[in-house]
PDB file of C-alpha atoms in Angstrom:
ATOM      1  CA  UNK Z  40       2.079 170.086 -98.225  1.00 89.00           C
ATOM      2  CA  UNK Z  41      -1.836 170.679 -99.275  1.00 95.00           C
ATOM      3  CA  UNK Z  42      -2.212 174.029-101.941  1.00 96.00           C
ATOM      4  CA  UNK Z  43      -5.562 175.500-103.197  1.00 97.00           C
ATOM      5  CA  UNK Z  44      -4.930 177.827-105.801  1.00 96.00           C
ATOM      6  CA  UNK Z  45      -8.393 179.938-106.703  1.00 95.00           C
ATOM      7  CA  UNK Z  46      -8.777 181.918-110.067  1.00 95.00           C
ATOM      8  CA  UNK Z  47     -11.365 184.453-111.800  1.00 96.00           C
ATOM      9  CA  UNK Z  48     -12.115 186.707-110.166  1.00 95.00           C
ATOM     10  CA  UNK Z  49     -12.107 190.629-111.680  1.00 97.00           C
ATOM     11  CA  UNK Z  50     -14.817 193.438-112.424  1.00 98.00           C
ATOM     12  CA  UNK Z  51     -18.147 192.882-114.011  1.00 98.00           C
ATOM     13  CA  UNK Z  52     -20.468 195.100-114.607  1.00 98.00           C
ATOM     14  CA  UNK Z  53     -24.213 194.330-113.711  1.00 98.00           C
ATOM     15  CA  UNK Z  54     -26.340 191.916-114.930  1.00 98.00           C
ATOM     16  CA  UNK Z  55     -22.816 189.996-115.979  1.00 98.00           C
ATOM     17  CA  UNK Z  56     -21.123 186.513-114.951  1.00 98.00           C
ATOM     18  CA  UNK Z  57     -17.611 185.397-113.842  1.00 98.00           C
ATOM     19  CA  UNK Z  58     -16.458 181.434-113.856  1.00 98.00           C
ATOM     20  CA  UNK Z  59     -14.077 181.147-110.243  1.00 98.00           C
ATOM     21  CA  UNK Z  60     -12.184 177.742-110.413  1.00 98.00           C
ATOM     22  CA  UNK Z  61      -9.996 176.590-107.434  1.00 98.00           C
ATOM     23  CA  UNK Z  62      -8.115 173.696-107.525  1.00 98.00           C
ATOM     24  CA  UNK Z  63      -5.917 171.920-104.908  1.00 97.00           C
ATOM     25  CA  UNK Z  64      -2.714 169.779-104.743  1.00 96.00           C
ATOM     26  CA  UNK Z  65      -0.287 168.395-103.279  1.00 96.00           C
ATOM     27  CA  UNK Z  66      -0.557 165.610-100.857  1.00 94.00           C
ATOM     28  CA  UNK Z  67      -4.145 164.597-101.380  1.00 95.00           C
ATOM     29  CA  UNK Z  68      -5.400 161.632-100.464  1.00 94.00           C
ATOM     30  CA  UNK Z  69      -9.212 162.096-100.859  1.00 95.00           C
ATOM     31  CA  UNK Z  70     -11.258 165.846-101.145  1.00 97.00           C
ATOM     32  CA  UNK Z  71     -15.043 165.820 -98.966  1.00 96.00           C
ATOM     33  CA  UNK Z  72     -17.261 168.636 -98.720  1.00 96.00           C
ATOM     34  CA  UNK Z  73     -16.029 171.734-100.962  1.00 97.00           C
ATOM     35  CA  UNK Z  74     -17.378 175.307-100.708  1.00 98.00           C
ATOM     36  CA  UNK Z  75     -17.405 178.447-101.637  1.00 98.00           C
ATOM     37  CA  UNK Z  76     -17.188 181.626 -99.216  1.00 98.00           C
ATOM     38  CA  UNK Z  77     -16.809 185.561 -99.610  1.00 98.00           C
ATOM     39  CA  UNK Z  78     -16.063 188.168 -97.119  1.00 98.00           C
ATOM     40  CA  UNK Z  79     -17.237 191.803 -98.413  1.00 96.00           C
ATOM     41  CA  UNK Z  80     -15.533 195.096 -96.901  1.00 92.00           C
ATOM     42  CA  UNK Z  81     -15.835 195.084 -93.343  1.00 94.00           C
ATOM     43  CA  UNK Z  82     -18.664 191.935 -93.328  1.00 96.00           C
ATOM     44  CA  UNK Z  83     -17.919 189.081 -91.805  1.00 97.00           C
ATOM     45  CA  UNK Z  84     -17.099 186.403 -94.915  1.00 97.00           C
ATOM     46  CA  UNK Z  85     -20.080 184.328 -95.471  1.00 97.00           C
ATOM     47  CA  UNK Z  86     -21.031 180.906 -96.914  1.00 98.00           C
ATOM     48  CA  UNK Z  87     -21.616 181.175-100.360  1.00 98.00           C
ATOM     49  CA  UNK Z  88     -22.381 177.592-101.379  1.00 98.00           C
ATOM     50  CA  UNK Z  89     -21.226 173.939-100.724  1.00 98.00           C
ATOM     51  CA  UNK Z  90     -21.361 171.011-102.204  1.00 97.00           C
ATOM     52  CA  UNK Z  91     -20.293 167.141-101.080  1.00 95.00           C
ATOM     53  CA  UNK Z  92     -18.221 164.649-102.947  1.00 88.00           C
ATOM     54  CA  UNK Z  93     -21.841 163.008-104.267  1.00 85.00           C
ATOM     55  CA  UNK Z  94     -25.301 164.773-102.954  1.00 81.00           C
ATOM     56  CA  UNK Z  95     -27.489 167.822-102.497  1.00 92.00           C
ATOM     57  CA  UNK Z  96     -25.898 171.352-103.314  1.00 96.00           C
ATOM     58  CA  UNK Z  97     -26.067 173.760-100.649  1.00 97.00           C
ATOM     59  CA  UNK Z  98     -26.465 177.723-101.008  1.00 98.00           C
ATOM     60  CA  UNK Z  99     -26.653 180.894 -99.270  1.00 98.00           C
ATOM     61  CA  UNK Z 100     -30.256 182.607-100.082  1.00 98.00           C
ATOM     62  CA  UNK Z 101     -28.722 185.617-101.466  1.00 97.00           C
ATOM     63  CA  UNK Z 102     -27.149 183.842-104.226  1.00 98.00           C
ATOM     64  CA  UNK Z 103     -29.782 181.526-104.749  1.00 98.00           C
ATOM     65  CA  UNK Z 104     -31.096 180.728-108.992  1.00 97.00           C
ATOM     66  CA  UNK Z 105     -27.705 182.347-109.932  1.00 98.00           C
ATOM     67  CA  UNK Z 106     -24.981 181.125-108.351  1.00 98.00           C
ATOM     68  CA  UNK Z 107     -24.144 177.223-109.358  1.00 98.00           C
ATOM     69  CA  UNK Z 108     -21.457 175.219-107.813  1.00 98.00           C
ATOM     70  CA  UNK Z 109     -20.015 172.525-109.393  1.00 96.00           C
ATOM     71  CA  UNK Z 110     -17.174 169.637-108.964  1.00 96.00           C
ATOM     72  CA  UNK Z 111     -14.607 167.599-110.703  1.00 95.00           C
ATOM     73  CA  UNK Z 112     -13.146 165.040-108.771  1.00 94.00           C
ATOM     74  CA  UNK Z 113     -10.905 163.566-111.116  1.00 95.00           C
ATOM     75  CA  UNK Z 114      -8.674 167.116-111.422  1.00 96.00           C
ATOM     76  CA  UNK Z 115      -9.518 167.993-108.010  1.00 96.00           C
ATOM     77  CA  UNK Z 116     -10.969 171.281-108.536  1.00 97.00           C
ATOM     78  CA  UNK Z 117     -15.035 173.311-107.485  1.00 97.00           C
ATOM     79  CA  UNK Z 118     -16.130 175.936-109.709  1.00 98.00           C
ATOM     80  CA  UNK Z 119     -18.243 178.889-109.200  1.00 98.00           C
ATOM     81  CA  UNK Z 120     -20.420 179.879-111.846  1.00 98.00           C
ATOM     82  CA  UNK Z 121     -22.462 183.699-110.980  1.00 98.00           C
ATOM     83  CA  UNK Z 122     -25.189 185.127-113.190  1.00 98.00           C
ATOM     84  CA  UNK Z 123     -27.287 187.880-113.396  1.00 98.00           C
ATOM     85  CA  UNK Z 124     -24.270 189.595-110.994  1.00 98.00           C
ATOM     86  CA  UNK Z 125     -25.753 192.868-108.669  1.00 98.00           C
ATOM     87  CA  UNK Z 126     -23.212 194.856-106.868  1.00 97.00           C
ATOM     88  CA  UNK Z 127     -23.781 193.182-103.111  1.00 96.00           C
ATOM     89  CA  UNK Z 128     -21.555 190.387-104.616  1.00 98.00           C
ATOM     90  CA  UNK Z 129     -18.689 192.348-104.622  1.00 98.00           C
ATOM     91  CA  UNK Z 130     -15.827 190.469-102.181  1.00 98.00           C
ATOM     92  CA  UNK Z 131     -12.972 188.524-101.755  1.00 98.00           C
ATOM     93  CA  UNK Z 132     -14.283 185.290-102.516  1.00 98.00           C
ATOM     94  CA  UNK Z 133     -12.252 182.083-100.432  1.00 98.00           C
ATOM     95  CA  UNK Z 134     -12.772 178.314-101.825  1.00 97.00           C
ATOM     96  CA  UNK Z 135     -12.060 175.296 -99.180  1.00 97.00           C
ATOM     97  CA  UNK Z 136     -12.156 171.858 -99.404  1.00 98.00           C
ATOM     98  CA  UNK Z 137     -11.937 169.435 -96.253  1.00 97.00           C
ATOM     99  CA  UNK Z 138      -9.013 167.108 -96.944  1.00 97.00           C
ATOM    100  CA  UNK Z 139      -7.568 163.907 -96.040  1.00 96.00           C
ATOM    101  CA  UNK Z 140      -3.955 163.945 -96.761  1.00 94.00           C
ATOM    102  CA  UNK Z 141      -0.642 161.532 -96.833  1.00 93.00           C
ATOM    103  CA  UNK Z 142       0.116 161.917 -93.860  1.00 90.00           C
ATOM    104  CA  UNK Z 143      -3.717 161.174 -92.516  1.00 91.00           C
ATOM    105  CA  UNK Z 144      -4.948 163.594 -91.570  1.00 93.00           C
ATOM    106  CA  UNK Z 145      -7.851 165.354 -91.987  1.00 94.00           C
ATOM    107  CA  UNK Z 146      -8.767 169.269 -92.141  1.00 95.00           C
ATOM    108  CA  UNK Z 147      -9.874 172.037 -93.762  1.00 97.00           C
ATOM    109  CA  UNK Z 148      -8.214 173.480 -96.076  1.00 97.00           C
ATOM    110  CA  UNK Z 149      -8.787 177.325 -97.677  1.00 97.00           C
ATOM    111  CA  UNK Z 150      -7.344 179.241-101.067  1.00 97.00           C
ATOM    112  CA  UNK Z 151      -5.392 182.432-100.920  1.00 96.00           C
ATOM    113  CA  UNK Z 152      -8.899 184.486-102.124  1.00 96.00           C
ATOM    114  CA  UNK Z 153      -9.993 186.706-105.552  1.00 97.00           C
ATOM    115  CA  UNK Z 154     -11.572 189.426-105.695  1.00 98.00           C
ATOM    116  CA  UNK Z 155     -15.200 189.975-107.670  1.00 98.00           C
ATOM    117  CA  UNK Z 156     -15.677 193.507-108.310  1.00 98.00           C
ATOM    118  CA  UNK Z 157     -19.613 193.858-109.206  1.00 98.00           C
ATOM    119  CA  UNK Z 158     -19.580 198.041-110.460  1.00 96.00           C
ATOM    120  CA  UNK Z 159     -20.841 199.481-114.039  1.00 95.00           C
TER     121      UNK Z 159
END
């Protein structure tokens, strides 16, 4: 069993900051790509940022220069530092990870989501 658990969401004023965390646990052999997605009400889920195990990160144009994705491979955790937040960043944020587990399967897992609300 593999589980992803997000934390760090909440209510913040425009221009503020939040840091999201997502920890993977369970029968993990290796974690490959990790990422953050978001889904606003009435909209499709969209990519926010991705980070490979080693290599170059990638960001949606709408968050470049404001958000930073990072990871701690020793702790199986991915982070999303969000600065200069805007009301349009309001959404449920989901982490995902491509994981090779002890049952010898390699697949993508998703967290349960954490709400981020940017409002004055």
